Amino acid sequence: MPAIEVILVDHLDRPIGKMEKLEVHEKGLLHRAVTVYVFNSRHEVLLQRRASTKYHCGGLWSNTCCSHPYPQESTRDAAERRLREEMGMNLALTPVFELSYNLPLSNGLTEHEYGHVFFAISDEQPVLNPEEADAWCYCSIAQIQQEMQENPAQFTPWFLHTFPRIPHTLGEFRLTA
């Protein structure tokens, strides 16, 4: 994995430094992240299955895409960049909420992130970057909720943590979007 720096933040998302991404995950330090949820016109969520070669959570289902802003990059620019890089989709994203979590991952890593969550609505089909994702599907919220109850181990920890907020937030988003 090439060295990529991420933005270290305090609990209010104020930058306090920068550090190489893998080291941040090894040390469990709080850093800025972006998370994208794309919905189609039927209000189904576009999920991706992370490529099995990813350094953590490979082969698990997750939200449309997620990543980290580079130092000096805005969260929206980072989210739109990663949506293009991972899913081949060029969409304008809307910020919808922020959250923080500290979740253990397999292989001794930790996702301690201050996340900025973005939504978009599109019926476009993704063109996957095989280094990032190896499958995709649009699923209803009810289908996802059922799968999460029956098979939680097939989803990334951050998706399990974040998704419960999505149904309510999507209702608000549809009213204002």
PDB file of C-alpha atoms in Angstrom, residues 34-166:
ATOM      1  CA  VAL A  34     -15.675  10.434   4.498  1.00  0.00           C
ATOM      2  CA  THR A  35     -18.515   8.002   3.886  1.00  0.00           C
ATOM      3  CA  VAL A  36     -20.782   7.961   0.818  1.00  0.00           C
ATOM      4  CA  TYR A  37     -24.245   6.472   0.397  1.00  0.00           C
ATOM      5  CA  VAL A  38     -25.744   6.505  -3.100  1.00  0.00           C
ATOM      6  CA  PHE A  39     -29.459   5.746  -3.436  1.00  0.00           C
ATOM      7  CA  ASN A  40     -31.382   4.980  -6.608  1.00  0.00           C
ATOM      8  CA  SER A  41     -34.824   6.401  -7.448  1.00  0.00           C
ATOM      9  CA  ARG A  42     -36.425   3.453  -5.598  1.00  0.00           C
ATOM     10  CA  HIS A  43     -34.504   4.552  -2.453  1.00  0.00           C
ATOM     11  CA  GLU A  44     -32.331   1.442  -2.538  1.00  0.00           C
ATOM     12  CA  VAL A  45     -28.758   1.748  -1.262  1.00  0.00           C
ATOM     13  CA  LEU A  46     -25.787   1.053  -3.524  1.00  0.00           C
ATOM     14  CA  LEU A  47     -23.513  -1.332  -1.613  1.00  0.00           C
ATOM     15  CA  GLN A  48     -20.037  -2.487  -2.533  1.00  0.00           C
ATOM     16  CA  ARG A  49     -18.169  -5.610  -1.519  1.00  0.00           C
ATOM     17  CA  ARG A  50     -14.618  -4.603  -0.673  1.00  0.00           C
ATOM     18  CA  ALA A  51     -11.959  -6.314  -2.763  1.00  0.00           C
ATOM     19  CA  SER A  52     -10.497  -9.333  -1.002  1.00  0.00           C
ATOM     20  CA  THR A  53      -7.015  -7.807  -1.408  1.00  0.00           C
ATOM     21  CA  LYS A  54      -7.810  -4.757   0.781  1.00  0.00           C
ATOM     22  CA  TYR A  55      -5.559  -4.447   3.837  1.00  0.00           C
ATOM     23  CA  HIS A  56      -8.585  -4.673   6.123  1.00  0.00           C
ATOM     24  CA  CYS A  57     -12.173  -5.861   5.805  1.00  0.00           C
ATOM     25  CA  GLY A  58     -11.610  -7.429   2.372  1.00  0.00           C
ATOM     26  CA  GLY A  59     -14.610  -9.378   1.079  1.00  0.00           C
ATOM     27  CA  LEU A  60     -17.084  -7.565   3.353  1.00  0.00           C
ATOM     28  CA  TRP A  61     -20.105  -5.567   2.211  1.00  0.00           C
ATOM     29  CA  SER A  62     -20.227  -1.871   2.992  1.00  0.00           C
ATOM     30  CA  ASN A  63     -21.652   1.505   2.000  1.00  0.00           C
ATOM     31  CA  THR A  64     -21.099   2.839  -1.513  1.00  0.00           C
ATOM     32  CA  CYS A  65     -17.577   4.042  -0.697  1.00  0.00           C
ATOM     33  CA  CYS A  66     -15.494   5.607   2.027  1.00  0.00           C
ATOM     34  CA  SER A  67     -12.042   7.041   2.486  1.00  0.00           C
ATOM     35  CA  HIS A  68     -10.006   9.863   3.999  1.00  0.00           C
ATOM     36  CA  PRO A  69      -9.408  13.412   2.779  1.00  0.00           C
ATOM     37  CA  TYR A  70      -5.841  14.255   1.925  1.00  0.00           C
ATOM     38  CA  PRO A  71      -4.323  17.109   3.909  1.00  0.00           C
ATOM     39  CA  GLN A  72      -5.630  20.387   2.409  1.00  0.00           C
ATOM     40  CA  GLU A  73      -8.531  18.540   0.631  1.00  0.00           C
ATOM     41  CA  SER A  74     -12.139  19.289   1.599  1.00  0.00           C
ATOM     42  CA  THR A  75     -14.352  16.465   2.780  1.00  0.00           C
ATOM     43  CA  ARG A  76     -16.741  16.881  -0.164  1.00  0.00           C
ATOM     44  CA  ASP A  77     -13.869  16.838  -2.677  1.00  0.00           C
ATOM     45  CA  ALA A  78     -12.463  13.703  -1.009  1.00  0.00           C
ATOM     46  CA  ALA A  79     -15.835  11.951  -1.049  1.00  0.00           C
ATOM     47  CA  GLU A  80     -16.460  12.810  -4.711  1.00  0.00           C
ATOM     48  CA  ARG A  81     -12.898  11.758  -5.634  1.00  0.00           C
ATOM     49  CA  ARG A  82     -13.251   8.369  -3.950  1.00  0.00           C
ATOM     50  CA  LEU A  83     -16.662   7.780  -5.512  1.00  0.00           C
ATOM     51  CA  ARG A  84     -15.018   8.251  -8.929  1.00  0.00           C
ATOM     52  CA  GLU A  85     -11.946   6.173  -8.009  1.00  0.00           C
ATOM     53  CA  GLU A  86     -13.787   3.242  -6.407  1.00  0.00           C
ATOM     54  CA  MET A  87     -17.117   3.125  -8.217  1.00  0.00           C
ATOM     55  CA  GLY A  88     -16.526   5.057 -11.445  1.00  0.00           C
ATOM     56  CA  MET A  89     -19.371   7.458 -10.611  1.00  0.00           C
ATOM     57  CA  ASN A  90     -19.169  11.221 -11.004  1.00  0.00           C
ATOM     58  CA  LEU A  91     -21.929  12.578  -8.762  1.00  0.00           C
ATOM     59  CA  ALA A  92     -22.488  15.751  -6.770  1.00  0.00           C
ATOM     60  CA  LEU A  93     -22.728  14.790  -3.103  1.00  0.00           C
ATOM     61  CA  THR A  94     -24.699  16.393  -0.289  1.00  0.00           C
ATOM     62  CA  PRO A  95     -23.354  16.395   3.289  1.00  0.00           C
ATOM     63  CA  VAL A  96     -25.983  14.957   5.644  1.00  0.00           C
ATOM     64  CA  PHE A  97     -24.425  14.279   9.051  1.00  0.00           C
ATOM     65  CA  GLU A  98     -21.218  13.721  10.979  1.00  0.00           C
ATOM     66  CA  LEU A  99     -20.363  11.057  13.548  1.00  0.00           C
ATOM     67  CA  SER A 100     -17.448   9.609  15.416  1.00  0.00           C
ATOM     68  CA  TYR A 101     -16.642   5.982  16.186  1.00  0.00           C
ATOM     69  CA  ASN A 102     -13.844   3.847  17.552  1.00  0.00           C
ATOM     70  CA  LEU A 103     -14.164   0.295  16.211  1.00  0.00           C
ATOM     71  CA  PRO A 104     -11.742  -2.631  16.292  1.00  0.00           C
ATOM     72  CA  LEU A 105     -11.010  -4.283  12.946  1.00  0.00           C
ATOM     73  CA  SER A 106      -9.552  -7.639  12.123  1.00  0.00           C
ATOM     74  CA  ASN A 107      -5.746  -7.892  12.052  1.00  0.00           C
ATOM     75  CA  GLY A 108      -5.273  -5.560  15.039  1.00  0.00           C
ATOM     76  CA  LEU A 109      -6.254  -2.322  13.303  1.00  0.00           C
ATOM     77  CA  THR A 110      -8.713   0.282  14.614  1.00  0.00           C
ATOM     78  CA  GLU A 111     -11.120   2.594  12.795  1.00  0.00           C
ATOM     79  CA  HIS A 112     -11.169   5.658  15.066  1.00  0.00           C
ATOM     80  CA  GLU A 113     -12.766   8.189  12.791  1.00  0.00           C
ATOM     81  CA  TYR A 114     -14.594  11.463  12.713  1.00  0.00           C
ATOM     82  CA  GLY A 115     -16.762  10.760   9.701  1.00  0.00           C
ATOM     83  CA  HIS A 116     -18.505  13.083   7.292  1.00  0.00           C
ATOM     84  CA  VAL A 117     -21.440  11.285   5.653  1.00  0.00           C
ATOM     85  CA  PHE A 118     -22.638  12.249   2.162  1.00  0.00           C
ATOM     86  CA  PHE A 119     -25.677  11.194   0.097  1.00  0.00           C
ATOM     87  CA  ALA A 120     -26.473  11.214  -3.607  1.00  0.00           C
ATOM     88  CA  ILE A 121     -29.366   9.928  -5.673  1.00  0.00           C
ATOM     89  CA  SER A 122     -28.619   8.250  -9.000  1.00  0.00           C
ATOM     90  CA  ASP A 123     -29.811   5.315 -11.093  1.00  0.00           C
ATOM     91  CA  GLU A 124     -26.353   5.036 -12.647  1.00  0.00           C
ATOM     92  CA  GLN A 125     -24.654   1.659 -12.460  1.00  0.00           C
ATOM     93  CA  PRO A 126     -21.120   1.708 -11.065  1.00  0.00           C
ATOM     94  CA  VAL A 127     -17.981   0.694 -12.947  1.00  0.00           C
ATOM     95  CA  LEU A 128     -15.898  -0.896 -10.211  1.00  0.00           C
ATOM     96  CA  ASN A 129     -12.201  -0.409  -9.673  1.00  0.00           C
ATOM     97  CA  PRO A 130     -11.230  -4.070  -9.000  1.00  0.00           C
ATOM     98  CA  GLU A 131      -8.519  -2.985  -6.552  1.00  0.00           C
ATOM     99  CA  GLU A 132     -11.242  -1.428  -4.390  1.00  0.00           C
ATOM    100  CA  ALA A 133     -14.420  -3.482  -4.850  1.00  0.00           C
ATOM    101  CA  ASP A 134     -15.321  -6.765  -6.503  1.00  0.00           C
ATOM    102  CA  ALA A 135     -19.147  -6.654  -6.426  1.00  0.00           C
ATOM    103  CA  TRP A 136     -22.018  -4.240  -6.016  1.00  0.00           C
ATOM    104  CA  CYS A 137     -25.792  -4.273  -5.589  1.00  0.00           C
ATOM    105  CA  TYR A 138     -28.666  -1.936  -4.931  1.00  0.00           C
ATOM    106  CA  CYS A 139     -30.599  -3.195  -1.871  1.00  0.00           C
ATOM    107  CA  SER A 140     -33.639  -1.950  -0.019  1.00  0.00           C
ATOM    108  CA  ILE A 141     -33.224  -0.693   3.504  1.00  0.00           C
ATOM    109  CA  ALA A 142     -35.398  -3.584   4.743  1.00  0.00           C
ATOM    110  CA  GLN A 143     -33.188  -6.144   2.946  1.00  0.00           C
ATOM    111  CA  ILE A 144     -30.064  -4.638   4.488  1.00  0.00           C
ATOM    112  CA  GLN A 145     -31.592  -4.546   7.965  1.00  0.00           C
ATOM    113  CA  GLN A 146     -32.575  -8.219   7.681  1.00  0.00           C
ATOM    114  CA  GLU A 147     -29.120  -9.266   6.413  1.00  0.00           C
ATOM    115  CA  MET A 148     -27.448  -7.286   9.178  1.00  0.00           C
ATOM    116  CA  GLN A 149     -29.510  -9.170  11.780  1.00  0.00           C
ATOM    117  CA  GLU A 150     -28.990 -12.585  10.199  1.00  0.00           C
ATOM    118  CA  ASN A 151     -25.379 -12.241   8.958  1.00  0.00           C
ATOM    119  CA  PRO A 152     -23.621  -9.285  10.601  1.00  0.00           C
ATOM    120  CA  ALA A 153     -20.168 -10.771   9.912  1.00  0.00           C
ATOM    121  CA  GLN A 154     -20.581 -10.113   6.183  1.00  0.00           C
ATOM    122  CA  PHE A 155     -20.537  -6.326   6.738  1.00  0.00           C
ATOM    123  CA  THR A 156     -17.776  -3.889   7.688  1.00  0.00           C
ATOM    124  CA  PRO A 157     -17.799  -2.709  11.315  1.00  0.00           C
ATOM    125  CA  TRP A 158     -18.317   0.945  10.336  1.00  0.00           C
ATOM    126  CA  PHE A 159     -21.269   0.042   8.119  1.00  0.00           C
ATOM    127  CA  LEU A 160     -22.888  -1.895  10.990  1.00  0.00           C
ATOM    128  CA  HIS A 161     -22.332   1.156  13.210  1.00  0.00           C
ATOM    129  CA  THR A 162     -23.418   3.848  10.738  1.00  0.00           C
ATOM    130  CA  PHE A 163     -26.283   2.221   8.822  1.00  0.00           C
ATOM    131  CA  PRO A 164     -28.881   2.371  11.637  1.00  0.00           C
ATOM    132  CA  ARG A 165     -28.926   6.176  11.208  1.00  0.00           C
ATOM    133  CA  ILE A 166     -29.512   5.968   7.453  1.00  0.00           C
TER     134      ILE A 166
END
